[in-house]
Amino acid sequence: MSKVKHSAFKYDFLGSDPKDIQRSVSNHLVYTIGKDPYTATDHDWMMAFSHVIRDRLIERWMETQRNFYRHDAKRVYYLSMEFLIGRSLINSLLNMDIHNACTEALHKLGIELERLRNLEHDAALGNGGLGRLAACFLDSIASLNIPGYGYGIRFEYGMFRQKIENGCQVELPENWLIHDNPWEFPRPEVSYRIRFGGRVMEYQDTTGRRHFDWIEGDVVIAQAYDTPIPGYKNDTVNNLRLWSAKAYEDFDLNRFNEGEYTEAVVGKTLSENISKVLYPNDSSTMNKRLRLKQQYFFVCASLKDILRRFFTDHDSLSDLPDKVAIQLNDTHPAIAIPEMMRLLMDKHHLEWQPAWEITTRVFSYTNHTLLPEALETWPVDIFEQLLPRHLQLIMEINRRFLLMLGHLHPGDMDILRRLSIIDEGNGRRIRMAHLAIIGSHKVNGVSALHSELLRNSTFKDFNSFYPGKIINITNGITPRRWLYQSNRGLSTLISDAIGPEWIRDLSQIKQLESLAEDSAFQERFCAVKQANKQRLAKLILYYLDSKVDSNMLFDVQVKRIHEYKRQLLNLFRAIALYNRLLDNPNANHVPRTILFGGKAAPGYTMAKLIIRLINDVADVIDNDPAVSDRLKILFIPNYDVTTASDIIPAAELSQQISTAGMEASGTGNMKLALNGALTMGTMDGANVEMHENIGADNIFIFGLTTEDITRLNRQGYQPRRYYDSDPVLKRVIDMIANGFFSPEEPTRYRLITDSLLNNDHFKVIADFKSYLEVSDRADQVYLNTAEWNRRAILNTARMGYFSSDRTIQEYAEKIWHVKPIR
Ligand code: IMP
């Protein structure tokens, strides 16, 4: 397009007052959707309106991108398998500050914004914490004017939809793109060839230097789709680029000519399978070839794109670390390290040393887990088949690393074995975390405790070898989505009290502290909570046909279902409370609804059994008129970003009760506390720092600490001794084991009770007593409404530290060395 006259190219910036918006909606209904008001459905209006917002996003997007070029900005690239964005409509118009104008414009057309809002599908390209963190980070990066890009996969099927049938989880495919996605721009011209398999060819150039070239194999095309990410009221719009797999050639023509039409089409489908579906597992790994293909697919396309952008204005690769920072969200994209080496050496003909220097200065890696089953390893032979050149490079990276390590620890074979990228003990596997640590200049944990455990235990030897490399950056959440958008009542109350600056700078929310004792403010705070509870109760009645009394205490545990998160411990407490109500109907019990929500990985038998038990217990209690007006258990199906935004503002108690040392950070804990829920929690993940910030009096901490657990394990933990000596606990376990909640199949839950009594790896039994005690303490406070409200206000007021803006500022300063572009 060299003949295009840039000076002649002009376009109109769109107005954002109600009249402009009203006109734009009408235009889009006619010209984009092809409907008029006589035939338009709600969905048509929603699409027309989304295009109005999209127009206003794209003009800011272009301006922002051009500005990055004008400033020759250093960019940060956030590589993540998952981005759990949720809905975009309200987020976009609030961040662009056109919410009121839009409400008014739609109202004039006789349309309620709220109705359109509920028609939007969640973009659910993630499992849970890790993916939602990536989404919060994108919001903060844009809100801080940082030149940043997300890179990931445009999965055709996102996280499955969860249905509960007869108490059991059923997974339904989430084909979210069927509904048209107004938030993405396909970029067919931005596409790259991605190779799999083949072989490595070695050759010598005229100077005698050896080179390697990866040839043959199968090729798939990665095509870009861009989603604009608006910052909060700053006109910055960043880019999330997701890759979709397309067949290299639509048909294998040779086969087609031979009459094998079906085989030819199957080949096309196979290559396009790569971006078909998100693996629905949040904390264990699967050695599926397709998963490794997904990882390499998006990493390879992203690096090619990053280098293409770099070469627009630069020609020396030695400048790369000054212009590019790449953050690896967990080890899923760690293959980027050998891929960068391949590009620098095989394509750009750098020698090993300068290539390695550039690579390590560009990359940094975030660790998200201490669970051994979640630390990724790949069998060497899968690599050999799919990525032969990368295997060579990994072996060479490892050889050089072990050589250095050997110099430092002569004769110590054990340390070489422990730190090697190759695990020789398990049928030869590649430890992706070791590759990521060796190939990065910084590694970070996601809470103070987690980083401490990384340094002193999981990666202790690495920490000695690379002092200062492993740092902590505590996670955060975006106050825009998790308070400003999802809790409009509280948000307005806060802005009325201290002004709206907290939305941009959450540390300002501290000013609420002075109002914690103010009884008028307490009442308003409490009224907002009550309204949120009523709203949630209405939704539950409408969608689940279940009655919840909004005068009860709302006690909430929403997160993935996992043994270490201990939904079982919460359920044990519920059963103990049930027994108390039966035994002592006239005592002063706090009436409560215990809400559970969360998905189980489809192959995780124990987690699915826990969901079923929750539903069985809920049923028995619901059908027991002696207690049902004072205790209710409810499992809310299909927990996702949108349900989270409905539940969290209504929560009063937040259950954050993982086994100490197992939850890296948690972010649900932050969302709930920010919305004024008091936490019942263990000293785990970011709970530790919440305890520090919120103050010991305003959080209910209980249970074993990491040190206690180490000691207990050393002594030999015997869960049966607790069972024998605690009649309350014994009764709970016996009821489950003997089929009280499953009379039609009394042994249904033996897998659970046997595993607890014989092993109890997650210390449910050991923590039960102190959990019940702290629950009673919480109830005592709840009976004193003013005191509860005071503490709830202090929770909200003291969550300033947990903004993802603070988190991103730390990444920008300590790791990326990128500056805002205004
Ligand atoms: P990308 O950085 O190549 O992905 O392009 C993103 C957007 O940045 C484009 O759509 C343009 O609006 C803008 N852009 C791309 N190249 C240039 C350039 O060389 N100068 C100024 N703006 C550019």
Short mmCIF file of C-alpha atoms and ligand atoms in Angstrom, two decimals, residues 61-62 65-66 69 149 241 308-309 312, ligand 1:
data_model
loop_
_atom_site.label_atom_id
_atom_site.label_comp_id
_atom_site.label_asym_id
_atom_site.label_seq_id
_atom_site.Cartn_x
_atom_site.Cartn_y
_atom_site.Cartn_z
CA TRP A 61 -6.49 2.00 20.35
CA MET A 62 -4.96 3.37 17.16
CA GLN A 65 -0.44 2.28 19.31
CA ARG A 66 0.84 5.13 17.17
CA TYR A 69 5.83 4.08 17.96
CA TYR A 149 0.40 -6.40 25.18
CA ARG A 241 -3.55 -10.47 20.67
CA ARG A 308 8.60 -8.02 13.68
CA ARG A 309 7.46 -5.01 15.70
CA THR A 312 10.08 -1.79 12.43
P1 IMP B 1 1.62 -3.33 15.36
O1 IMP B 1 2.43 -2.67 16.43
O2 IMP B 1 2.39 -3.53 14.12
O3 IMP B 1 0.90 -4.53 15.83
O4 IMP B 1 0.51 -2.30 14.93
C1 IMP B 1 -0.46 -1.80 15.79
C2 IMP B 1 -0.92 -0.43 15.31
O5 IMP B 1 0.13 0.50 15.52
C3 IMP B 1 -1.24 -0.32 13.83
O6 IMP B 1 -2.54 -0.67 13.53
C4 IMP B 1 -1.00 1.16 13.56
O7 IMP B 1 -2.11 1.93 13.95
C5 IMP B 1 0.15 1.48 14.48
N1 IMP B 1 1.44 1.42 13.78
C6 IMP B 1 2.01 0.35 13.20
N2 IMP B 1 3.20 0.66 12.66
C7 IMP B 1 3.40 1.96 12.95
C8 IMP B 1 4.47 2.86 12.67
O8 IMP B 1 5.48 2.51 12.07
N3 IMP B 1 4.32 4.13 13.13
C9 IMP B 1 3.22 4.54 13.80
N4 IMP B 1 2.22 3.70 14.07
C10 IMP B 1 2.29 2.43 13.65
#
